[in-house]
């Protein structure tokens, strides 16, 4: 919710992350934090399956291109992220629509009703259930490219430890750093995706339309 707001001029904006949590709790109750939970649950299994299956397939295909292993991991990560985005984007559209509905949890439509409303009103295309697809492609493509590229390259540099506890810490640490760096790099795409898929500042007018134009607008207006 916090990243969707349009700067200080947004009447529905929040002063800080803490203010966002307090306001949601006061207006919508504890269940307000769980709006849009069903679409991610539905998407999680196919999302993970697609992510790791396609990564392995792209990695095998890139093996025929005689690329250096580090580059092959990075490109395979990009491919798996782009493929994952195609699967997850419709779920994201429904999730963001539900999360930005400020009615009480019990008053808002179910995930299936919301999906039907989106399809009925805007169809399956880039104004409907696949709104914000380019930004989602960027979000998942960049994240997986950085994550898999960094993780496997660094894992091969730092030697394996015979102590199982230290080996766990080695992998955990590399995974933690990989995820952190990937999140920092891909967050502009995530903000663009949320602005495009969320409610527009002025009803009936589309301000946030495409990924890179949205990024440019956010940068110009908010830094």
PDB file of C-alpha atoms in Angstrom:
ATOM      1  CA  UNK A   1       0.000   0.000   0.000  1.00  0.00           C
ATOM      2  CA  UNK A   2       2.770   2.411   1.013  1.00  0.00           C
ATOM      3  CA  UNK A   3       4.617   2.394  -2.331  1.00  0.00           C
ATOM      4  CA  UNK A   4       1.461   3.085  -4.370  1.00  0.00           C
ATOM      5  CA  UNK A   5       0.853   6.607  -3.004  1.00  0.00           C
ATOM      6  CA  UNK A   6       1.564   9.645  -5.171  1.00  0.00           C
ATOM      7  CA  UNK A   7       3.877  11.701  -3.004  1.00  0.00           C
ATOM      8  CA  UNK A   8       2.905  14.319  -0.411  1.00  0.00           C
ATOM      9  CA  UNK A   9       0.010  15.675  -2.491  1.00  0.00           C
ATOM     10  CA  UNK A  10      -1.866  12.363  -2.453  1.00  0.00           C
ATOM     11  CA  UNK A  11      -4.912  12.781  -0.159  1.00  0.00           C
ATOM     12  CA  UNK A  12      -4.810   9.052   0.614  1.00  0.00           C
ATOM     13  CA  UNK A  13      -1.059   9.105   1.247  1.00  0.00           C
ATOM     14  CA  UNK A  14       0.787   8.034   4.384  1.00  0.00           C
ATOM     15  CA  UNK A  15       3.476  10.001   6.217  1.00  0.00           C
ATOM     16  CA  UNK A  16       5.677   6.991   6.872  1.00  0.00           C
ATOM     17  CA  UNK A  17       5.622   3.205   6.914  1.00  0.00           C
ATOM     18  CA  UNK A  18       4.593   3.305  10.577  1.00  0.00           C
ATOM     19  CA  UNK A  19       1.787   5.763   9.803  1.00  0.00           C
ATOM     20  CA  UNK A  20       0.654   3.450   7.002  1.00  0.00           C
ATOM     21  CA  UNK A  21       0.391   0.510   9.400  1.00  0.00           C
ATOM     22  CA  UNK A  22      -1.430   2.546  12.057  1.00  0.00           C
ATOM     23  CA  UNK A  23      -3.902   4.040   9.568  1.00  0.00           C
ATOM     24  CA  UNK A  24      -4.737   0.686   7.993  1.00  0.00           C
ATOM     25  CA  UNK A  25      -5.260  -0.860  11.425  1.00  0.00           C
ATOM     26  CA  UNK A  26      -7.503   2.004  12.578  1.00  0.00           C
ATOM     27  CA  UNK A  27      -9.594   2.195   9.393  1.00  0.00           C
ATOM     28  CA  UNK A  28      -9.710  -1.412   8.262  1.00  0.00           C
ATOM     29  CA  UNK A  29      -8.790  -3.516  11.261  1.00  0.00           C
ATOM     30  CA  UNK A  30      -6.267  -6.330  11.563  1.00  0.00           C
ATOM     31  CA  UNK A  31      -7.632  -8.123   8.496  1.00  0.00           C
ATOM     32  CA  UNK A  32      -6.822  -5.039   6.438  1.00  0.00           C
ATOM     33  CA  UNK A  33      -3.202  -6.205   6.401  1.00  0.00           C
ATOM     34  CA  UNK A  34      -4.268  -9.435   4.692  1.00  0.00           C
ATOM     35  CA  UNK A  35      -6.203  -7.961   1.797  1.00  0.00           C
ATOM     36  CA  UNK A  36      -5.287  -9.637  -1.469  1.00  0.00           C
ATOM     37  CA  UNK A  37      -3.682 -12.633   0.261  1.00  0.00           C
ATOM     38  CA  UNK A  38      -5.486 -15.260  -1.820  1.00  0.00           C
ATOM     39  CA  UNK A  39      -3.985 -14.408  -5.257  1.00  0.00           C
ATOM     40  CA  UNK A  40      -0.360 -14.723  -4.000  1.00  0.00           C
ATOM     41  CA  UNK A  41      -1.226 -18.044  -2.350  1.00  0.00           C
ATOM     42  CA  UNK A  42      -2.714 -19.319  -5.615  1.00  0.00           C
ATOM     43  CA  UNK A  43       0.256 -18.039  -7.599  1.00  0.00           C
ATOM     44  CA  UNK A  44       3.031 -19.194  -5.282  1.00  0.00           C
ATOM     45  CA  UNK A  45       3.228 -22.864  -6.325  1.00  0.00           C
ATOM     46  CA  UNK A  46       3.177 -22.331 -10.124  1.00  0.00           C
ATOM     47  CA  UNK A  47       5.424 -19.283  -9.690  1.00  0.00           C
ATOM     48  CA  UNK A  48       8.155 -21.226  -7.874  1.00  0.00           C
ATOM     49  CA  UNK A  49       7.806 -24.196 -10.210  1.00  0.00           C
ATOM     50  CA  UNK A  50       8.163 -22.005 -13.293  1.00  0.00           C
ATOM     51  CA  UNK A  51      11.035 -20.026 -11.775  1.00  0.00           C
ATOM     52  CA  UNK A  52      13.313 -22.942 -10.954  1.00  0.00           C
ATOM     53  CA  UNK A  53      12.277 -25.244 -13.811  1.00  0.00           C
ATOM     54  CA  UNK A  54      12.852 -22.584 -16.483  1.00  0.00           C
ATOM     55  CA  UNK A  55      16.119 -21.508 -14.836  1.00  0.00           C
ATOM     56  CA  UNK A  56      17.477 -25.011 -15.232  1.00  0.00           C
ATOM     57  CA  UNK A  57      16.200 -25.259 -18.823  1.00  0.00           C
ATOM     58  CA  UNK A  58      17.669 -21.885 -19.843  1.00  0.00           C
ATOM     59  CA  UNK A  59      20.934 -22.857 -18.155  1.00  0.00           C
ATOM     60  CA  UNK A  60      21.099 -26.058 -20.235  1.00  0.00           C
ATOM     61  CA  UNK A  61      20.310 -24.189 -23.451  1.00  0.00           C
ATOM     62  CA  UNK A  62      22.965 -21.582 -22.723  1.00  0.00           C
ATOM     63  CA  UNK A  63      25.457 -24.389 -22.220  1.00  0.00           C
ATOM     64  CA  UNK A  64      25.391 -24.902 -26.000  1.00  0.00           C
ATOM     65  CA  UNK A  65      26.398 -21.262 -26.510  1.00  0.00           C
ATOM     66  CA  UNK A  66      29.729 -21.759 -24.715  1.00  0.00           C
ATOM     67  CA  UNK A  67      29.113 -18.799 -22.408  1.00  0.00           C
ATOM     68  CA  UNK A  68      31.198 -18.377 -19.248  1.00  0.00           C
ATOM     69  CA  UNK A  69      29.355 -20.029 -16.330  1.00  0.00           C
ATOM     70  CA  UNK A  70      28.854 -16.740 -14.497  1.00  0.00           C
ATOM     71  CA  UNK A  71      27.248 -15.081 -17.499  1.00  0.00           C
ATOM     72  CA  UNK A  72      25.153 -18.184 -18.230  1.00  0.00           C
ATOM     73  CA  UNK A  73      23.719 -18.107 -14.678  1.00  0.00           C
ATOM     74  CA  UNK A  74      22.884 -14.406 -15.043  1.00  0.00           C
ATOM     75  CA  UNK A  75      21.166 -14.762 -18.430  1.00  0.00           C
ATOM     76  CA  UNK A  76      19.308 -17.898 -17.287  1.00  0.00           C
ATOM     77  CA  UNK A  77      18.093 -15.948 -14.255  1.00  0.00           C
ATOM     78  CA  UNK A  78      16.821 -13.169 -16.506  1.00  0.00           C
ATOM     79  CA  UNK A  79      14.965 -15.685 -18.689  1.00  0.00           C
ATOM     80  CA  UNK A  80      13.401 -17.447 -15.715  1.00  0.00           C
ATOM     81  CA  UNK A  81      12.274 -14.122 -14.255  1.00  0.00           C
ATOM     82  CA  UNK A  82      10.641 -12.992 -17.493  1.00  0.00           C
ATOM     83  CA  UNK A  83       8.821 -16.320 -17.804  1.00  0.00           C
ATOM     84  CA  UNK A  84       7.742 -16.170 -14.157  1.00  0.00           C
ATOM     85  CA  UNK A  85       6.325 -12.668 -14.697  1.00  0.00           C
ATOM     86  CA  UNK A  86       4.003 -13.896 -17.453  1.00  0.00           C
ATOM     87  CA  UNK A  87       2.479 -16.375 -14.998  1.00  0.00           C
ATOM     88  CA  UNK A  88       2.221 -14.097 -11.979  1.00  0.00           C
ATOM     89  CA  UNK A  89       1.070 -10.780 -13.479  1.00  0.00           C
ATOM     90  CA  UNK A  90      -2.716 -11.490 -13.580  1.00  0.00           C
ATOM     91  CA  UNK A  91      -2.557 -12.505  -9.909  1.00  0.00           C
ATOM     92  CA  UNK A  92      -0.689  -9.274  -9.144  1.00  0.00           C
ATOM     93  CA  UNK A  93      -3.378  -7.163 -10.823  1.00  0.00           C
ATOM     94  CA  UNK A  94      -6.089  -8.747  -8.677  1.00  0.00           C
ATOM     95  CA  UNK A  95      -3.948  -8.522  -5.532  1.00  0.00           C
ATOM     96  CA  UNK A  96      -3.125  -4.811  -5.946  1.00  0.00           C
ATOM     97  CA  UNK A  97      -6.775  -3.990  -6.747  1.00  0.00           C
ATOM     98  CA  UNK A  98      -7.899  -5.698  -3.546  1.00  0.00           C
ATOM     99  CA  UNK A  99      -5.148  -4.146  -1.430  1.00  0.00           C
ATOM    100  CA  UNK A 100      -5.952  -0.603  -2.551  1.00  0.00           C
ATOM    101  CA  UNK A 101      -9.628  -1.032  -1.707  1.00  0.00           C
ATOM    102  CA  UNK A 102      -9.953   0.855   1.587  1.00  0.00           C
ATOM    103  CA  UNK A 103     -13.268  -0.727   2.537  1.00  0.00           C
ATOM    104  CA  UNK A 104     -13.381  -3.154   5.432  1.00  0.00           C
ATOM    105  CA  UNK A 105     -12.067  -6.632   4.694  1.00  0.00           C
ATOM    106  CA  UNK A 106     -15.545  -8.157   5.008  1.00  0.00           C
ATOM    107  CA  UNK A 107     -17.066  -5.618   2.599  1.00  0.00           C
ATOM    108  CA  UNK A 108     -14.679  -6.018  -0.331  1.00  0.00           C
ATOM    109  CA  UNK A 109     -15.278  -8.538  -3.142  1.00  0.00           C
ATOM    110  CA  UNK A 110     -13.576 -11.918  -3.169  1.00  0.00           C
ATOM    111  CA  UNK A 111     -10.552 -12.542  -5.382  1.00  0.00           C
ATOM    112  CA  UNK A 112     -12.644 -14.409  -7.958  1.00  0.00           C
ATOM    113  CA  UNK A 113     -15.346 -11.717  -8.057  1.00  0.00           C
ATOM    114  CA  UNK A 114     -12.671  -9.024  -8.415  1.00  0.00           C
ATOM    115  CA  UNK A 115     -11.012 -10.937 -11.260  1.00  0.00           C
ATOM    116  CA  UNK A 116     -14.339 -11.302 -13.064  1.00  0.00           C
ATOM    117  CA  UNK A 117     -15.020  -7.583 -12.646  1.00  0.00           C
ATOM    118  CA  UNK A 118     -11.635  -6.689 -14.136  1.00  0.00           C
ATOM    119  CA  UNK A 119     -12.162  -9.036 -17.100  1.00  0.00           C
ATOM    120  CA  UNK A 120     -15.726  -7.802 -17.654  1.00  0.00           C
ATOM    121  CA  UNK A 121     -14.718  -4.127 -17.559  1.00  0.00           C
ATOM    122  CA  UNK A 122     -11.284  -4.156 -19.213  1.00  0.00           C
ATOM    123  CA  UNK A 123     -10.756  -7.641 -20.632  1.00  0.00           C
ATOM    124  CA  UNK A 124      -7.600  -9.746 -20.529  1.00  0.00           C
ATOM    125  CA  UNK A 125      -5.284  -7.235 -22.215  1.00  0.00           C
ATOM    126  CA  UNK A 126      -2.937  -4.508 -21.027  1.00  0.00           C
ATOM    127  CA  UNK A 127      -5.773  -2.455 -19.536  1.00  0.00           C
ATOM    128  CA  UNK A 128      -7.305  -5.492 -17.850  1.00  0.00           C
ATOM    129  CA  UNK A 129      -5.917  -8.629 -16.272  1.00  0.00           C
ATOM    130  CA  UNK A 130      -2.465  -8.042 -17.781  1.00  0.00           C
ATOM    131  CA  UNK A 131      -2.152  -4.395 -16.839  1.00  0.00           C
ATOM    132  CA  UNK A 132       1.402  -3.443 -15.935  1.00  0.00           C
ATOM    133  CA  UNK A 133       2.926  -6.504 -17.607  1.00  0.00           C
ATOM    134  CA  UNK A 134       6.049  -4.646 -18.775  1.00  0.00           C
ATOM    135  CA  UNK A 135       6.787  -3.437 -15.251  1.00  0.00           C
ATOM    136  CA  UNK A 136       6.217  -6.947 -13.879  1.00  0.00           C
ATOM    137  CA  UNK A 137       8.578  -8.349 -16.518  1.00  0.00           C
ATOM    138  CA  UNK A 138      11.161  -5.815 -15.395  1.00  0.00           C
ATOM    139  CA  UNK A 139      10.595  -6.561 -11.717  1.00  0.00           C
ATOM    140  CA  UNK A 140      10.965 -10.324 -11.980  1.00  0.00           C
ATOM    141  CA  UNK A 141      13.509 -10.307 -14.801  1.00  0.00           C
ATOM    142  CA  UNK A 142      15.897  -7.952 -13.028  1.00  0.00           C
ATOM    143  CA  UNK A 143      15.445  -9.616  -9.631  1.00  0.00           C
ATOM    144  CA  UNK A 144      16.159 -13.128 -10.881  1.00  0.00           C
ATOM    145  CA  UNK A 145      18.999 -11.969 -13.118  1.00  0.00           C
ATOM    146  CA  UNK A 146      20.785 -10.319 -10.187  1.00  0.00           C
ATOM    147  CA  UNK A 147      19.808 -12.974  -7.636  1.00  0.00           C
ATOM    148  CA  UNK A 148      20.848 -16.078  -9.558  1.00  0.00           C
ATOM    149  CA  UNK A 149      23.844 -14.358 -11.165  1.00  0.00           C
ATOM    150  CA  UNK A 150      25.208 -13.098  -7.851  1.00  0.00           C
ATOM    151  CA  UNK A 151      24.339 -16.212  -5.843  1.00  0.00           C
ATOM    152  CA  UNK A 152      25.963 -18.800  -8.109  1.00  0.00           C
ATOM    153  CA  UNK A 153      28.990 -16.651  -8.967  1.00  0.00           C
ATOM    154  CA  UNK A 154      29.782 -15.837  -5.343  1.00  0.00           C
ATOM    155  CA  UNK A 155      28.957 -19.388  -4.172  1.00  0.00           C
ATOM    156  CA  UNK A 156      31.584 -20.737  -6.557  1.00  0.00           C
ATOM    157  CA  UNK A 157      34.175 -18.250  -5.300  1.00  0.00           C
ATOM    158  CA  UNK A 158      33.746 -18.853  -1.563  1.00  0.00           C
ATOM    159  CA  UNK A 159      34.998 -22.378  -0.800  1.00  0.00           C
ATOM    160  CA  UNK A 160      32.696 -25.062   0.626  1.00  0.00           C
ATOM    161  CA  UNK A 161      33.095 -25.590   4.359  1.00  0.00           C
ATOM    162  CA  UNK A 162      33.245 -29.106   5.765  1.00  0.00           C
ATOM    163  CA  UNK A 163      31.501 -28.019   8.957  1.00  0.00           C
ATOM    164  CA  UNK A 164      27.733 -28.330   8.183  1.00  0.00           C
ATOM    165  CA  UNK A 165      26.867 -25.365  10.419  1.00  0.00           C
ATOM    166  CA  UNK A 166      29.402 -23.088   8.747  1.00  0.00           C
ATOM    167  CA  UNK A 167      28.323 -24.371   5.326  1.00  0.00           C
ATOM    168  CA  UNK A 168      24.729 -23.470   6.165  1.00  0.00           C
ATOM    169  CA  UNK A 169      25.833 -19.987   7.224  1.00  0.00           C
ATOM    170  CA  UNK A 170      27.845 -19.641   3.992  1.00  0.00           C
ATOM    171  CA  UNK A 171      24.832 -20.410   1.798  1.00  0.00           C
ATOM    172  CA  UNK A 172      22.465 -18.417   3.997  1.00  0.00           C
ATOM    173  CA  UNK A 173      24.727 -15.371   3.926  1.00  0.00           C
ATOM    174  CA  UNK A 174      25.187 -15.493   0.164  1.00  0.00           C
ATOM    175  CA  UNK A 175      21.436 -15.908  -0.336  1.00  0.00           C
ATOM    176  CA  UNK A 176      20.687 -13.008   2.027  1.00  0.00           C
ATOM    177  CA  UNK A 177      23.095 -10.657   0.264  1.00  0.00           C
ATOM    178  CA  UNK A 178      21.862 -11.804  -3.171  1.00  0.00           C
ATOM    179  CA  UNK A 179      18.235 -11.133  -2.282  1.00  0.00           C
ATOM    180  CA  UNK A 180      19.035  -7.760  -0.723  1.00  0.00           C
ATOM    181  CA  UNK A 181      21.016  -6.510  -3.733  1.00  0.00           C
ATOM    182  CA  UNK A 182      18.398  -7.839  -6.164  1.00  0.00           C
ATOM    183  CA  UNK A 183      15.601  -6.099  -4.229  1.00  0.00           C
ATOM    184  CA  UNK A 184      17.462  -2.775  -4.180  1.00  0.00           C
ATOM    185  CA  UNK A 185      18.028  -2.902  -7.940  1.00  0.00           C
ATOM    186  CA  UNK A 186      14.523  -4.055  -8.919  1.00  0.00           C
ATOM    187  CA  UNK A 187      12.431  -1.831  -6.614  1.00  0.00           C
ATOM    188  CA  UNK A 188      11.897   0.943  -9.231  1.00  0.00           C
ATOM    189  CA  UNK A 189      10.133  -1.617 -11.422  1.00  0.00           C
ATOM    190  CA  UNK A 190       8.065  -2.717  -8.427  1.00  0.00           C
ATOM    191  CA  UNK A 191       6.969   0.850  -7.684  1.00  0.00           C
ATOM    192  CA  UNK A 192       6.107   1.398 -11.365  1.00  0.00           C
ATOM    193  CA  UNK A 193       4.081  -1.834 -11.375  1.00  0.00           C
ATOM    194  CA  UNK A 194       2.124  -0.799  -8.286  1.00  0.00           C
ATOM    195  CA  UNK A 195       1.397   2.687  -9.637  1.00  0.00           C
ATOM    196  CA  UNK A 196       0.163   1.284 -12.958  1.00  0.00           C
ATOM    197  CA  UNK A 197      -1.944  -1.491 -11.430  1.00  0.00           C
ATOM    198  CA  UNK A 198      -3.236   0.611  -8.536  1.00  0.00           C
ATOM    199  CA  UNK A 199      -5.846   3.389  -8.621  1.00  0.00           C
ATOM    200  CA  UNK A 200      -4.947   6.448 -10.692  1.00  0.00           C
ATOM    201  CA  UNK A 201      -4.692   9.848  -8.910  1.00  0.00           C
ATOM    202  CA  UNK A 202      -7.629  11.311 -10.857  1.00  0.00           C
ATOM    203  CA  UNK A 203     -10.563   8.937 -11.565  1.00  0.00           C
ATOM    204  CA  UNK A 204     -11.087   8.525 -15.297  1.00  0.00           C
ATOM    205  CA  UNK A 205      -7.590   9.770 -16.193  1.00  0.00           C
ATOM    206  CA  UNK A 206      -4.632   7.440 -16.681  1.00  0.00           C
ATOM    207  CA  UNK A 207      -1.463   9.060 -15.347  1.00  0.00           C
ATOM    208  CA  UNK A 208       0.655   5.939 -14.925  1.00  0.00           C
ATOM    209  CA  UNK A 209       0.429   4.080 -18.221  1.00  0.00           C
ATOM    210  CA  UNK A 210       3.748   2.414 -19.153  1.00  0.00           C
ATOM    211  CA  UNK A 211       6.719   1.190 -17.139  1.00  0.00           C
ATOM    212  CA  UNK A 212       9.475   3.638 -18.097  1.00  0.00           C
ATOM    213  CA  UNK A 213       7.159   6.654 -18.414  1.00  0.00           C
ATOM    214  CA  UNK A 214       5.915   5.889 -14.900  1.00  0.00           C
ATOM    215  CA  UNK A 215       9.493   5.715 -13.628  1.00  0.00           C
ATOM    216  CA  UNK A 216      10.238   9.057 -15.301  1.00  0.00           C
ATOM    217  CA  UNK A 217       7.123  10.635 -13.757  1.00  0.00           C
ATOM    218  CA  UNK A 218       7.952   9.345 -10.262  1.00  0.00           C
ATOM    219  CA  UNK A 219      11.552  10.566 -10.611  1.00  0.00           C
ATOM    220  CA  UNK A 220      10.443  13.991 -11.852  1.00  0.00           C
ATOM    221  CA  UNK A 221       7.791  14.537  -9.187  1.00  0.00           C
ATOM    222  CA  UNK A 222       9.252  12.702  -6.200  1.00  0.00           C
ATOM    223  CA  UNK A 223      12.944  12.221  -6.829  1.00  0.00           C
TER     224      UNK A 223
END
